[in-house]
Amino acid sequence: MAIPSLQFRPKYVSFDCYGTLIEYPITPITYELVGDQIPAEQWDQFVREFRGYRYDQVRGEYYPYEQVLQDSFERVCRKWGVKAAPDAGKRFADGVRSWGPHPDVVAPLKKMAEHYKLVILSNADNSFLAESVPKLGADFHAVLTAEQAGYYKPRYAAFEYMLEKLDASPEDFVHVASHTRYDHQSMHDMGFRNLVLLDRGYDPVTHGYDYVTVKSLDDLNTMLGI
Protein backbone atom coordinates (compact mmCIF):
# COMPACT_ATOMS: atom_id res chain seq x y z
CA MET A 1 0.00 0.00 0.00
CA ALA A 2 1.33 3.42 -0.93
CA ILE A 3 2.33 5.67 1.97
CA PRO A 4 0.45 9.00 1.84
CA SER A 5 2.51 12.18 1.96
CA LEU A 6 1.69 15.01 4.33
CA GLN A 7 0.14 18.14 2.90
CA PHE A 8 1.80 20.41 5.50
CA ARG A 9 5.02 20.69 7.47
CA PRO A 10 4.50 20.09 11.21
CA LYS A 11 6.44 22.08 13.80
CA TYR A 12 6.93 18.91 15.83
CA VAL A 13 6.93 15.17 15.33
CA SER A 14 5.99 13.77 18.73
CA PHE A 15 6.31 10.19 19.92
CA ASP A 16 5.24 7.84 22.61
CA CYS A 17 8.40 6.13 23.88
CA TYR A 18 7.89 2.67 25.36
CA GLY A 19 6.56 0.15 22.90
CA THR A 20 6.75 2.67 20.07
CA LEU A 21 10.48 3.51 20.04
CA ILE A 22 11.84 1.42 22.91
CA GLU A 23 10.93 -2.26 23.03
CA TYR A 24 8.52 -3.34 25.78
CA PRO A 25 8.93 -7.11 26.28
CA ILE A 26 7.14 -7.25 29.61
CA THR A 27 5.62 -10.68 29.01
CA PRO A 28 8.82 -12.70 29.66
CA ILE A 29 9.20 -11.06 33.08
CA THR A 30 5.52 -11.72 33.77
CA TYR A 31 6.09 -15.38 32.92
CA GLU A 32 9.05 -15.58 35.30
CA LEU A 33 6.81 -14.26 38.08
CA VAL A 34 3.62 -16.30 37.61
CA GLY A 35 3.92 -18.45 34.51
CA ASP A 36 3.91 -21.68 36.49
CA GLN A 37 0.65 -20.66 38.20
CA ILE A 38 -1.37 -19.96 35.04
CA PRO A 39 -2.64 -22.81 32.84
CA ALA A 40 -0.90 -22.70 29.47
CA GLU A 41 -4.16 -22.44 27.56
CA GLN A 42 -5.09 -19.34 29.61
CA TRP A 43 -1.74 -17.56 29.44
CA ASP A 44 -2.63 -15.23 26.57
CA GLN A 45 -5.77 -14.16 28.41
CA PHE A 46 -3.79 -13.39 31.57
CA VAL A 47 -1.35 -11.27 29.53
CA ARG A 48 -4.23 -9.35 27.91
CA GLU A 49 -5.85 -8.70 31.28
CA PHE A 50 -2.58 -7.51 32.82
CA ARG A 51 -2.25 -5.06 29.92
CA GLY A 52 -5.78 -3.85 30.63
CA TYR A 53 -5.09 -3.34 34.33
CA ARG A 54 -1.96 -1.30 33.52
CA TYR A 55 -4.14 0.94 31.37
CA ASP A 56 -6.79 1.28 34.05
CA GLN A 57 -4.21 2.02 36.75
CA VAL A 58 -2.96 5.22 35.08
CA ARG A 59 -6.37 6.83 34.60
CA GLY A 60 -6.26 8.60 37.97
CA GLU A 61 -3.70 10.89 39.54
CA TYR A 62 -0.01 10.49 38.81
CA TYR A 63 2.17 8.40 41.08
CA PRO A 64 5.49 6.65 40.36
CA TYR A 65 5.50 4.22 37.48
CA GLU A 66 7.19 1.38 39.37
CA GLN A 67 4.29 1.39 41.82
CA VAL A 68 1.81 1.51 38.93
CA LEU A 69 3.37 -1.70 37.65
CA GLN A 70 3.22 -3.29 41.10
CA ASP A 71 -0.40 -2.30 41.72
CA SER A 72 -1.70 -3.36 38.32
CA PHE A 73 0.09 -6.69 38.65
CA GLU A 74 -1.38 -7.26 42.09
CA ARG A 75 -4.85 -6.52 40.74
CA VAL A 76 -4.66 -9.04 37.92
CA CYS A 77 -3.09 -11.65 40.19
CA ARG A 78 -5.86 -11.14 42.73
CA LYS A 79 -8.46 -11.67 40.01
CA TRP A 80 -6.77 -14.89 38.95
CA GLY A 81 -6.21 -16.12 42.51
CA VAL A 82 -2.42 -16.23 42.26
CA LYS A 83 0.24 -14.70 44.47
CA ALA A 84 1.92 -11.48 43.30
CA ALA A 85 5.58 -11.08 44.25
CA PRO A 86 6.14 -7.98 46.42
CA ASP A 87 9.08 -6.96 44.23
CA ALA A 88 7.26 -7.41 40.90
CA GLY A 89 7.09 -3.66 40.26
CA LYS A 90 10.83 -3.30 40.72
CA ARG A 91 11.52 -6.23 38.43
CA PHE A 92 9.29 -4.77 35.74
CA ALA A 93 10.81 -1.31 36.18
CA ASP A 94 14.36 -2.67 35.96
CA GLY A 95 13.32 -4.35 32.74
CA VAL A 96 11.94 -1.14 31.26
CA ARG A 97 15.16 0.70 32.06
CA SER A 98 17.26 -2.03 30.44
CA TRP A 99 15.38 -2.38 27.14
CA GLY A 100 16.68 -0.81 23.95
CA PRO A 101 15.18 0.50 20.73
CA HIS A 102 13.25 -1.61 18.26
CA PRO A 103 15.61 -2.70 15.48
CA ASP A 104 13.96 -0.36 12.96
CA VAL A 105 14.30 2.83 15.03
CA VAL A 106 17.78 4.30 15.34
CA ALA A 107 18.79 5.08 11.73
CA PRO A 108 15.47 6.52 10.49
CA LEU A 109 14.93 8.44 13.71
CA LYS A 110 18.35 10.08 13.42
CA LYS A 111 17.53 11.05 9.84
CA MET A 112 14.17 12.45 10.93
CA ALA A 113 15.83 14.59 13.60
CA GLU A 114 17.88 16.32 10.89
CA HIS A 115 14.65 17.69 9.39
CA TYR A 116 12.12 18.04 12.23
CA LYS A 117 11.96 18.90 15.91
CA LEU A 118 11.32 15.64 17.73
CA VAL A 119 9.40 15.37 21.00
CA ILE A 120 8.72 12.48 23.37
CA LEU A 121 5.64 12.38 25.59
CA SER A 122 6.10 9.29 27.75
CA ASN A 123 4.05 7.45 30.35
CA ALA A 124 6.99 7.02 32.70
CA ASP A 125 9.10 8.86 35.25
CA ASN A 126 12.07 11.09 34.47
CA SER A 127 14.56 8.45 35.62
CA PHE A 128 13.32 5.95 33.02
CA LEU A 129 13.68 8.39 30.14
CA ALA A 130 17.13 9.47 31.34
CA GLU A 131 18.31 5.92 30.65
CA SER A 132 16.23 5.17 27.56
CA VAL A 133 16.48 8.31 25.40
CA PRO A 134 20.28 8.16 24.90
CA LYS A 135 19.81 4.67 23.42
CA LEU A 136 17.72 6.17 20.61
CA GLY A 137 20.69 7.98 19.08
CA ALA A 138 18.73 11.06 17.97
CA ASP A 139 18.45 14.65 19.16
CA PHE A 140 15.13 15.51 20.80
CA HIS A 141 13.79 19.03 21.13
CA ALA A 142 11.88 18.02 24.27
CA VAL A 143 11.46 14.91 26.42
CA LEU A 144 8.27 15.15 28.46
CA THR A 145 7.12 12.64 31.05
CA ALA A 146 4.11 11.73 33.14
CA GLU A 147 6.12 12.76 36.18
CA GLN A 148 6.56 16.28 34.78
CA ALA A 149 2.94 16.55 33.67
CA GLY A 150 1.52 15.11 36.87
CA TYR A 151 -0.72 12.88 34.75
CA TYR A 152 -0.43 9.77 32.63
CA LYS A 153 -1.84 9.33 29.16
CA PRO A 154 -4.72 8.82 28.29
CA ARG A 155 -5.62 11.72 30.62
CA TYR A 156 -6.16 14.90 28.61
CA ALA A 157 -3.95 16.78 31.06
CA ALA A 158 -0.89 14.84 29.87
CA PHE A 159 -1.40 16.15 26.33
CA GLU A 160 -2.33 19.61 27.60
CA TYR A 161 1.02 19.67 29.38
CA MET A 162 2.80 19.03 26.06
CA LEU A 163 0.85 21.84 24.39
CA GLU A 164 1.57 24.27 27.23
CA LYS A 165 5.24 23.34 27.50
CA LEU A 166 5.81 23.90 23.78
CA ASP A 167 3.39 26.84 23.47
CA ALA A 168 1.75 24.88 20.66
CA SER A 169 -1.63 23.78 19.34
CA PRO A 170 -2.79 20.37 18.05
CA GLU A 171 -2.28 21.54 14.47
CA ASP A 172 1.47 21.83 15.09
CA PHE A 173 2.03 18.08 15.53
CA VAL A 174 2.34 14.81 13.80
CA HIS A 175 2.05 12.35 16.69
CA VAL A 176 3.28 8.77 16.47
CA ALA A 177 2.38 5.97 18.86
CA SER A 178 1.83 2.23 18.90
CA HIS A 179 -0.96 2.42 21.50
CA THR A 180 -4.34 3.57 20.26
CA ARG A 181 -6.01 3.68 23.68
CA TYR A 182 -3.27 5.63 25.45
CA ASP A 183 -2.61 8.15 22.68
CA HIS A 184 -4.79 8.29 19.58
CA GLN A 185 -8.23 8.15 21.10
CA SER A 186 -7.70 10.97 23.60
CA MET A 187 -5.73 13.07 21.14
CA HIS A 188 -8.41 12.74 18.47
CA ASP A 189 -11.04 13.84 20.98
CA MET A 190 -8.84 16.87 21.81
CA GLY A 191 -8.60 17.99 18.19
CA PHE A 192 -5.34 16.38 17.07
CA ARG A 193 -5.77 15.15 13.51
CA ASN A 194 -2.28 14.30 12.25
CA LEU A 195 -2.04 10.99 14.08
CA VAL A 196 0.06 8.01 13.07
CA LEU A 197 -0.22 4.45 14.37
CA LEU A 198 3.14 2.70 14.18
CA ASP A 199 1.57 -0.74 14.23
CA ARG A 200 3.54 -3.08 16.45
CA GLY A 201 0.58 -5.30 17.28
CA TYR A 202 -0.20 -3.93 20.75
CA ASP A 203 -3.69 -2.62 20.06
CA PRO A 204 -6.26 -3.52 17.41
CA VAL A 205 -6.43 -1.17 14.44
CA THR A 206 -9.73 0.60 15.00
CA HIS A 207 -11.79 2.97 12.90
CA GLY A 208 -13.09 6.42 13.72
CA TYR A 209 -9.94 8.12 15.01
CA ASP A 210 -8.54 9.42 11.71
CA TYR A 211 -5.04 8.03 12.11
CA VAL A 212 -2.75 6.71 9.40
CA THR A 213 -1.14 3.32 9.96
CA VAL A 214 2.51 2.67 9.10
CA LYS A 215 4.67 -0.38 9.69
CA SER A 216 8.04 1.33 10.20
CA LEU A 217 9.79 4.64 10.78
CA ASP A 218 11.09 4.41 7.23
CA ASP A 219 7.45 4.60 6.14
CA LEU A 220 7.00 7.60 8.42
CA ASN A 221 10.00 9.33 6.85
CA THR A 222 8.47 8.74 3.44
CA MET A 223 5.26 10.34 4.69
CA LEU A 224 7.26 13.31 6.01
CA GLY A 225 8.98 13.79 2.67
CA ILE A 226 12.42 12.64 3.86
PDB file of C-alpha atoms in Angstrom:
ATOM      1  CA  MET A   1       0.000   0.000   0.000  1.00  0.00           C
ATOM      2  CA  ALA A   2       1.335   3.417  -0.930  1.00  0.00           C
ATOM      3  CA  ILE A   3       2.334   5.673   1.969  1.00  0.00           C
ATOM      4  CA  PRO A   4       0.447   8.998   1.843  1.00  0.00           C
ATOM      5  CA  SER A   5       2.507  12.183   1.959  1.00  0.00           C
ATOM      6  CA  LEU A   6       1.695  15.014   4.333  1.00  0.00           C
ATOM      7  CA  GLN A   7       0.139  18.140   2.905  1.00  0.00           C
ATOM      8  CA  PHE A   8       1.796  20.414   5.495  1.00  0.00           C
ATOM      9  CA  ARG A   9       5.021  20.692   7.468  1.00  0.00           C
ATOM     10  CA  PRO A  10       4.504  20.095  11.209  1.00  0.00           C
ATOM     11  CA  LYS A  11       6.442  22.077  13.795  1.00  0.00           C
ATOM     12  CA  TYR A  12       6.932  18.914  15.833  1.00  0.00           C
ATOM     13  CA  VAL A  13       6.930  15.171  15.328  1.00  0.00           C
ATOM     14  CA  SER A  14       5.993  13.768  18.726  1.00  0.00           C
ATOM     15  CA  PHE A  15       6.310  10.190  19.917  1.00  0.00           C
ATOM     16  CA  ASP A  16       5.244   7.835  22.606  1.00  0.00           C
ATOM     17  CA  CYS A  17       8.396   6.132  23.880  1.00  0.00           C
ATOM     18  CA  TYR A  18       7.893   2.666  25.361  1.00  0.00           C
ATOM     19  CA  GLY A  19       6.562   0.154  22.900  1.00  0.00           C
ATOM     20  CA  THR A  20       6.749   2.672  20.071  1.00  0.00           C
ATOM     21  CA  LEU A  21      10.481   3.513  20.040  1.00  0.00           C
ATOM     22  CA  ILE A  22      11.845   1.417  22.905  1.00  0.00           C
ATOM     23  CA  GLU A  23      10.926  -2.257  23.025  1.00  0.00           C
ATOM     24  CA  TYR A  24       8.524  -3.336  25.779  1.00  0.00           C
ATOM     25  CA  PRO A  25       8.935  -7.105  26.278  1.00  0.00           C
ATOM     26  CA  ILE A  26       7.135  -7.249  29.611  1.00  0.00           C
ATOM     27  CA  THR A  27       5.615 -10.684  29.014  1.00  0.00           C
ATOM     28  CA  PRO A  28       8.820 -12.702  29.658  1.00  0.00           C
ATOM     29  CA  ILE A  29       9.197 -11.056  33.084  1.00  0.00           C
ATOM     30  CA  THR A  30       5.522 -11.716  33.766  1.00  0.00           C
ATOM     31  CA  TYR A  31       6.085 -15.381  32.918  1.00  0.00           C
ATOM     32  CA  GLU A  32       9.050 -15.583  35.296  1.00  0.00           C
ATOM     33  CA  LEU A  33       6.806 -14.260  38.076  1.00  0.00           C
ATOM     34  CA  VAL A  34       3.619 -16.303  37.613  1.00  0.00           C
ATOM     35  CA  GLY A  35       3.922 -18.448  34.506  1.00  0.00           C
ATOM     36  CA  ASP A  36       3.909 -21.683  36.495  1.00  0.00           C
ATOM     37  CA  GLN A  37       0.646 -20.657  38.195  1.00  0.00           C
ATOM     38  CA  ILE A  38      -1.371 -19.962  35.042  1.00  0.00           C
ATOM     39  CA  PRO A  39      -2.639 -22.815  32.835  1.00  0.00           C
ATOM     40  CA  ALA A  40      -0.896 -22.702  29.473  1.00  0.00           C
ATOM     41  CA  GLU A  41      -4.157 -22.440  27.561  1.00  0.00           C
ATOM     42  CA  GLN A  42      -5.087 -19.339  29.607  1.00  0.00           C
ATOM     43  CA  TRP A  43      -1.739 -17.556  29.439  1.00  0.00           C
ATOM     44  CA  ASP A  44      -2.626 -15.235  26.566  1.00  0.00           C
ATOM     45  CA  GLN A  45      -5.773 -14.158  28.410  1.00  0.00           C
ATOM     46  CA  PHE A  46      -3.788 -13.394  31.571  1.00  0.00           C
ATOM     47  CA  VAL A  47      -1.346 -11.274  29.526  1.00  0.00           C
ATOM     48  CA  ARG A  48      -4.228  -9.348  27.913  1.00  0.00           C
ATOM     49  CA  GLU A  49      -5.847  -8.704  31.276  1.00  0.00           C
ATOM     50  CA  PHE A  50      -2.583  -7.512  32.816  1.00  0.00           C
ATOM     51  CA  ARG A  51      -2.254  -5.065  29.915  1.00  0.00           C
ATOM     52  CA  GLY A  52      -5.778  -3.845  30.633  1.00  0.00           C
ATOM     53  CA  TYR A  53      -5.093  -3.340  34.331  1.00  0.00           C
ATOM     54  CA  ARG A  54      -1.964  -1.296  33.515  1.00  0.00           C
ATOM     55  CA  TYR A  55      -4.138   0.944  31.365  1.00  0.00           C
ATOM     56  CA  ASP A  56      -6.785   1.283  34.048  1.00  0.00           C
ATOM     57  CA  GLN A  57      -4.208   2.016  36.747  1.00  0.00           C
ATOM     58  CA  VAL A  58      -2.961   5.218  35.081  1.00  0.00           C
ATOM     59  CA  ARG A  59      -6.373   6.830  34.604  1.00  0.00           C
ATOM     60  CA  GLY A  60      -6.258   8.595  37.973  1.00  0.00           C
ATOM     61  CA  GLU A  61      -3.698  10.888  39.543  1.00  0.00           C
ATOM     62  CA  TYR A  62      -0.013  10.486  38.807  1.00  0.00           C
ATOM     63  CA  TYR A  63       2.170   8.397  41.085  1.00  0.00           C
ATOM     64  CA  PRO A  64       5.491   6.647  40.362  1.00  0.00           C
ATOM     65  CA  TYR A  65       5.502   4.222  37.484  1.00  0.00           C
ATOM     66  CA  GLU A  66       7.186   1.382  39.367  1.00  0.00           C
ATOM     67  CA  GLN A  67       4.286   1.387  41.819  1.00  0.00           C
ATOM     68  CA  VAL A  68       1.807   1.507  38.934  1.00  0.00           C
ATOM     69  CA  LEU A  69       3.366  -1.701  37.645  1.00  0.00           C
ATOM     70  CA  GLN A  70       3.217  -3.286  41.098  1.00  0.00           C
ATOM     71  CA  ASP A  71      -0.396  -2.297  41.722  1.00  0.00           C
ATOM     72  CA  SER A  72      -1.704  -3.361  38.315  1.00  0.00           C
ATOM     73  CA  PHE A  73       0.092  -6.694  38.645  1.00  0.00           C
ATOM     74  CA  GLU A  74      -1.375  -7.259  42.091  1.00  0.00           C
ATOM     75  CA  ARG A  75      -4.849  -6.516  40.742  1.00  0.00           C
ATOM     76  CA  VAL A  76      -4.656  -9.039  37.918  1.00  0.00           C
ATOM     77  CA  CYS A  77      -3.093 -11.648  40.189  1.00  0.00           C
ATOM     78  CA  ARG A  78      -5.863 -11.138  42.734  1.00  0.00           C
ATOM     79  CA  LYS A  79      -8.465 -11.667  40.007  1.00  0.00           C
ATOM     80  CA  TRP A  80      -6.773 -14.890  38.954  1.00  0.00           C
ATOM     81  CA  GLY A  81      -6.211 -16.121  42.507  1.00  0.00           C
ATOM     82  CA  VAL A  82      -2.419 -16.233  42.259  1.00  0.00           C
ATOM     83  CA  LYS A  83       0.237 -14.696  44.470  1.00  0.00           C
ATOM     84  CA  ALA A  84       1.922 -11.476  43.304  1.00  0.00           C
ATOM     85  CA  ALA A  85       5.579 -11.078  44.247  1.00  0.00           C
ATOM     86  CA  PRO A  86       6.136  -7.982  46.424  1.00  0.00           C
ATOM     87  CA  ASP A  87       9.078  -6.956  44.230  1.00  0.00           C
ATOM     88  CA  ALA A  88       7.261  -7.406  40.904  1.00  0.00           C
ATOM     89  CA  GLY A  89       7.087  -3.656  40.258  1.00  0.00           C
ATOM     90  CA  LYS A  90      10.834  -3.295  40.722  1.00  0.00           C
ATOM     91  CA  ARG A  91      11.525  -6.229  38.428  1.00  0.00           C
ATOM     92  CA  PHE A  92       9.291  -4.774  35.742  1.00  0.00           C
ATOM     93  CA  ALA A  93      10.810  -1.310  36.178  1.00  0.00           C
ATOM     94  CA  ASP A  94      14.361  -2.672  35.964  1.00  0.00           C
ATOM     95  CA  GLY A  95      13.315  -4.354  32.743  1.00  0.00           C
ATOM     96  CA  VAL A  96      11.939  -1.138  31.261  1.00  0.00           C
ATOM     97  CA  ARG A  97      15.156   0.703  32.057  1.00  0.00           C
ATOM     98  CA  SER A  98      17.259  -2.031  30.442  1.00  0.00           C
ATOM     99  CA  TRP A  99      15.382  -2.379  27.140  1.00  0.00           C
ATOM    100  CA  GLY A 100      16.678  -0.813  23.953  1.00  0.00           C
ATOM    101  CA  PRO A 101      15.181   0.505  20.728  1.00  0.00           C
ATOM    102  CA  HIS A 102      13.249  -1.610  18.264  1.00  0.00           C
ATOM    103  CA  PRO A 103      15.613  -2.701  15.476  1.00  0.00           C
ATOM    104  CA  ASP A 104      13.963  -0.359  12.963  1.00  0.00           C
ATOM    105  CA  VAL A 105      14.297   2.825  15.028  1.00  0.00           C
ATOM    106  CA  VAL A 106      17.780   4.303  15.339  1.00  0.00           C
ATOM    107  CA  ALA A 107      18.791   5.083  11.732  1.00  0.00           C
ATOM    108  CA  PRO A 108      15.467   6.517  10.487  1.00  0.00           C
ATOM    109  CA  LEU A 109      14.927   8.444  13.710  1.00  0.00           C
ATOM    110  CA  LYS A 110      18.348  10.082  13.424  1.00  0.00           C
ATOM    111  CA  LYS A 111      17.534  11.045   9.841  1.00  0.00           C
ATOM    112  CA  MET A 112      14.175  12.455  10.929  1.00  0.00           C
ATOM    113  CA  ALA A 113      15.834  14.589  13.599  1.00  0.00           C
ATOM    114  CA  GLU A 114      17.875  16.319  10.889  1.00  0.00           C
ATOM    115  CA  HIS A 115      14.649  17.693   9.385  1.00  0.00           C
ATOM    116  CA  TYR A 116      12.123  18.036  12.229  1.00  0.00           C
ATOM    117  CA  LYS A 117      11.961  18.903  15.912  1.00  0.00           C
ATOM    118  CA  LEU A 118      11.318  15.644  17.727  1.00  0.00           C
ATOM    119  CA  VAL A 119       9.395  15.369  21.002  1.00  0.00           C
ATOM    120  CA  ILE A 120       8.718  12.485  23.369  1.00  0.00           C
ATOM    121  CA  LEU A 121       5.639  12.378  25.587  1.00  0.00           C
ATOM    122  CA  SER A 122       6.095   9.292  27.751  1.00  0.00           C
ATOM    123  CA  ASN A 123       4.055   7.453  30.354  1.00  0.00           C
ATOM    124  CA  ALA A 124       6.987   7.023  32.701  1.00  0.00           C
ATOM    125  CA  ASP A 125       9.098   8.858  35.251  1.00  0.00           C
ATOM    126  CA  ASN A 126      12.065  11.090  34.474  1.00  0.00           C
ATOM    127  CA  SER A 127      14.559   8.451  35.617  1.00  0.00           C
ATOM    128  CA  PHE A 128      13.317   5.950  33.016  1.00  0.00           C
ATOM    129  CA  LEU A 129      13.685   8.395  30.139  1.00  0.00           C
ATOM    130  CA  ALA A 130      17.131   9.473  31.338  1.00  0.00           C
ATOM    131  CA  GLU A 131      18.306   5.917  30.649  1.00  0.00           C
ATOM    132  CA  SER A 132      16.234   5.173  27.555  1.00  0.00           C
ATOM    133  CA  VAL A 133      16.478   8.306  25.404  1.00  0.00           C
ATOM    134  CA  PRO A 134      20.283   8.159  24.896  1.00  0.00           C
ATOM    135  CA  LYS A 135      19.810   4.674  23.416  1.00  0.00           C
ATOM    136  CA  LEU A 136      17.720   6.170  20.607  1.00  0.00           C
ATOM    137  CA  GLY A 137      20.688   7.983  19.082  1.00  0.00           C
ATOM    138  CA  ALA A 138      18.730  11.062  17.968  1.00  0.00           C
ATOM    139  CA  ASP A 139      18.449  14.652  19.162  1.00  0.00           C
ATOM    140  CA  PHE A 140      15.128  15.511  20.802  1.00  0.00           C
ATOM    141  CA  HIS A 141      13.794  19.032  21.130  1.00  0.00           C
ATOM    142  CA  ALA A 142      11.879  18.019  24.274  1.00  0.00           C
ATOM    143  CA  VAL A 143      11.459  14.905  26.421  1.00  0.00           C
ATOM    144  CA  LEU A 144       8.270  15.149  28.457  1.00  0.00           C
ATOM    145  CA  THR A 145       7.121  12.635  31.050  1.00  0.00           C
ATOM    146  CA  ALA A 146       4.114  11.731  33.135  1.00  0.00           C
ATOM    147  CA  GLU A 147       6.121  12.764  36.178  1.00  0.00           C
ATOM    148  CA  GLN A 148       6.556  16.277  34.784  1.00  0.00           C
ATOM    149  CA  ALA A 149       2.944  16.554  33.668  1.00  0.00           C
ATOM    150  CA  GLY A 150       1.519  15.110  36.871  1.00  0.00           C
ATOM    151  CA  TYR A 151      -0.720  12.879  34.749  1.00  0.00           C
ATOM    152  CA  TYR A 152      -0.434   9.774  32.628  1.00  0.00           C
ATOM    153  CA  LYS A 153      -1.840   9.325  29.165  1.00  0.00           C
ATOM    154  CA  PRO A 154      -4.722   8.824  28.288  1.00  0.00           C
ATOM    155  CA  ARG A 155      -5.620  11.719  30.625  1.00  0.00           C
ATOM    156  CA  TYR A 156      -6.162  14.897  28.612  1.00  0.00           C
ATOM    157  CA  ALA A 157      -3.951  16.780  31.060  1.00  0.00           C
ATOM    158  CA  ALA A 158      -0.887  14.843  29.866  1.00  0.00           C
ATOM    159  CA  PHE A 159      -1.398  16.149  26.330  1.00  0.00           C
ATOM    160  CA  GLU A 160      -2.326  19.606  27.600  1.00  0.00           C
ATOM    161  CA  TYR A 161       1.023  19.672  29.378  1.00  0.00           C
ATOM    162  CA  MET A 162       2.796  19.030  26.057  1.00  0.00           C
ATOM    163  CA  LEU A 163       0.850  21.843  24.387  1.00  0.00           C
ATOM    164  CA  GLU A 164       1.566  24.266  27.227  1.00  0.00           C
ATOM    165  CA  LYS A 165       5.238  23.341  27.497  1.00  0.00           C
ATOM    166  CA  LEU A 166       5.814  23.899  23.781  1.00  0.00           C
ATOM    167  CA  ASP A 167       3.386  26.836  23.467  1.00  0.00           C
ATOM    168  CA  ALA A 168       1.752  24.884  20.660  1.00  0.00           C
ATOM    169  CA  SER A 169      -1.625  23.780  19.337  1.00  0.00           C
ATOM    170  CA  PRO A 170      -2.786  20.375  18.054  1.00  0.00           C
ATOM    171  CA  GLU A 171      -2.279  21.543  14.470  1.00  0.00           C
ATOM    172  CA  ASP A 172       1.475  21.834  15.090  1.00  0.00           C
ATOM    173  CA  PHE A 173       2.028  18.084  15.525  1.00  0.00           C
ATOM    174  CA  VAL A 174       2.336  14.809  13.803  1.00  0.00           C
ATOM    175  CA  HIS A 175       2.048  12.347  16.689  1.00  0.00           C
ATOM    176  CA  VAL A 176       3.283   8.772  16.469  1.00  0.00           C
ATOM    177  CA  ALA A 177       2.380   5.972  18.860  1.00  0.00           C
ATOM    178  CA  SER A 178       1.825   2.226  18.899  1.00  0.00           C
ATOM    179  CA  HIS A 179      -0.959   2.418  21.496  1.00  0.00           C
ATOM    180  CA  THR A 180      -4.344   3.574  20.262  1.00  0.00           C
ATOM    181  CA  ARG A 181      -6.007   3.679  23.675  1.00  0.00           C
ATOM    182  CA  TYR A 182      -3.272   5.627  25.451  1.00  0.00           C
ATOM    183  CA  ASP A 183      -2.609   8.149  22.678  1.00  0.00           C
ATOM    184  CA  HIS A 184      -4.786   8.293  19.575  1.00  0.00           C
ATOM    185  CA  GLN A 185      -8.235   8.147  21.104  1.00  0.00           C
ATOM    186  CA  SER A 186      -7.700  10.965  23.596  1.00  0.00           C
ATOM    187  CA  MET A 187      -5.729  13.070  21.143  1.00  0.00           C
ATOM    188  CA  HIS A 188      -8.408  12.738  18.471  1.00  0.00           C
ATOM    189  CA  ASP A 189     -11.040  13.844  20.981  1.00  0.00           C
ATOM    190  CA  MET A 190      -8.840  16.866  21.810  1.00  0.00           C
ATOM    191  CA  GLY A 191      -8.601  17.987  18.186  1.00  0.00           C
ATOM    192  CA  PHE A 192      -5.339  16.381  17.069  1.00  0.00           C
ATOM    193  CA  ARG A 193      -5.765  15.148  13.511  1.00  0.00           C
ATOM    194  CA  ASN A 194      -2.283  14.300  12.246  1.00  0.00           C
ATOM    195  CA  LEU A 195      -2.040  10.995  14.084  1.00  0.00           C
ATOM    196  CA  VAL A 196       0.064   8.006  13.069  1.00  0.00           C
ATOM    197  CA  LEU A 197      -0.216   4.453  14.371  1.00  0.00           C
ATOM    198  CA  LEU A 198       3.143   2.698  14.181  1.00  0.00           C
ATOM    199  CA  ASP A 199       1.573  -0.737  14.232  1.00  0.00           C
ATOM    200  CA  ARG A 200       3.541  -3.082  16.447  1.00  0.00           C
ATOM    201  CA  GLY A 201       0.578  -5.298  17.278  1.00  0.00           C
ATOM    202  CA  TYR A 202      -0.204  -3.931  20.750  1.00  0.00           C
ATOM    203  CA  ASP A 203      -3.695  -2.617  20.058  1.00  0.00           C
ATOM    204  CA  PRO A 204      -6.256  -3.516  17.409  1.00  0.00           C
ATOM    205  CA  VAL A 205      -6.432  -1.174  14.436  1.00  0.00           C
ATOM    206  CA  THR A 206      -9.734   0.600  14.998  1.00  0.00           C
ATOM    207  CA  HIS A 207     -11.793   2.973  12.896  1.00  0.00           C
ATOM    208  CA  GLY A 208     -13.093   6.422  13.723  1.00  0.00           C
ATOM    209  CA  TYR A 209      -9.943   8.115  15.006  1.00  0.00           C
ATOM    210  CA  ASP A 210      -8.536   9.418  11.709  1.00  0.00           C
ATOM    211  CA  TYR A 211      -5.037   8.028  12.110  1.00  0.00           C
ATOM    212  CA  VAL A 212      -2.751   6.711   9.401  1.00  0.00           C
ATOM    213  CA  THR A 213      -1.139   3.315   9.959  1.00  0.00           C
ATOM    214  CA  VAL A 214       2.512   2.671   9.104  1.00  0.00           C
ATOM    215  CA  LYS A 215       4.673  -0.375   9.695  1.00  0.00           C
ATOM    216  CA  SER A 216       8.041   1.332  10.200  1.00  0.00           C
ATOM    217  CA  LEU A 217       9.790   4.642  10.785  1.00  0.00           C
ATOM    218  CA  ASP A 218      11.088   4.410   7.227  1.00  0.00           C
ATOM    219  CA  ASP A 219       7.448   4.600   6.136  1.00  0.00           C
ATOM    220  CA  LEU A 220       6.996   7.602   8.417  1.00  0.00           C
ATOM    221  CA  ASN A 221       9.997   9.332   6.852  1.00  0.00           C
ATOM    222  CA  THR A 222       8.467   8.739   3.437  1.00  0.00           C
ATOM    223  CA  MET A 223       5.261  10.343   4.695  1.00  0.00           C
ATOM    224  CA  LEU A 224       7.265  13.314   6.011  1.00  0.00           C
ATOM    225  CA  GLY A 225       8.985  13.786   2.672  1.00  0.00           C
ATOM    226  CA  ILE A 226      12.416  12.640   3.861  1.00  0.00           C
TER     227      ILE A 226
END
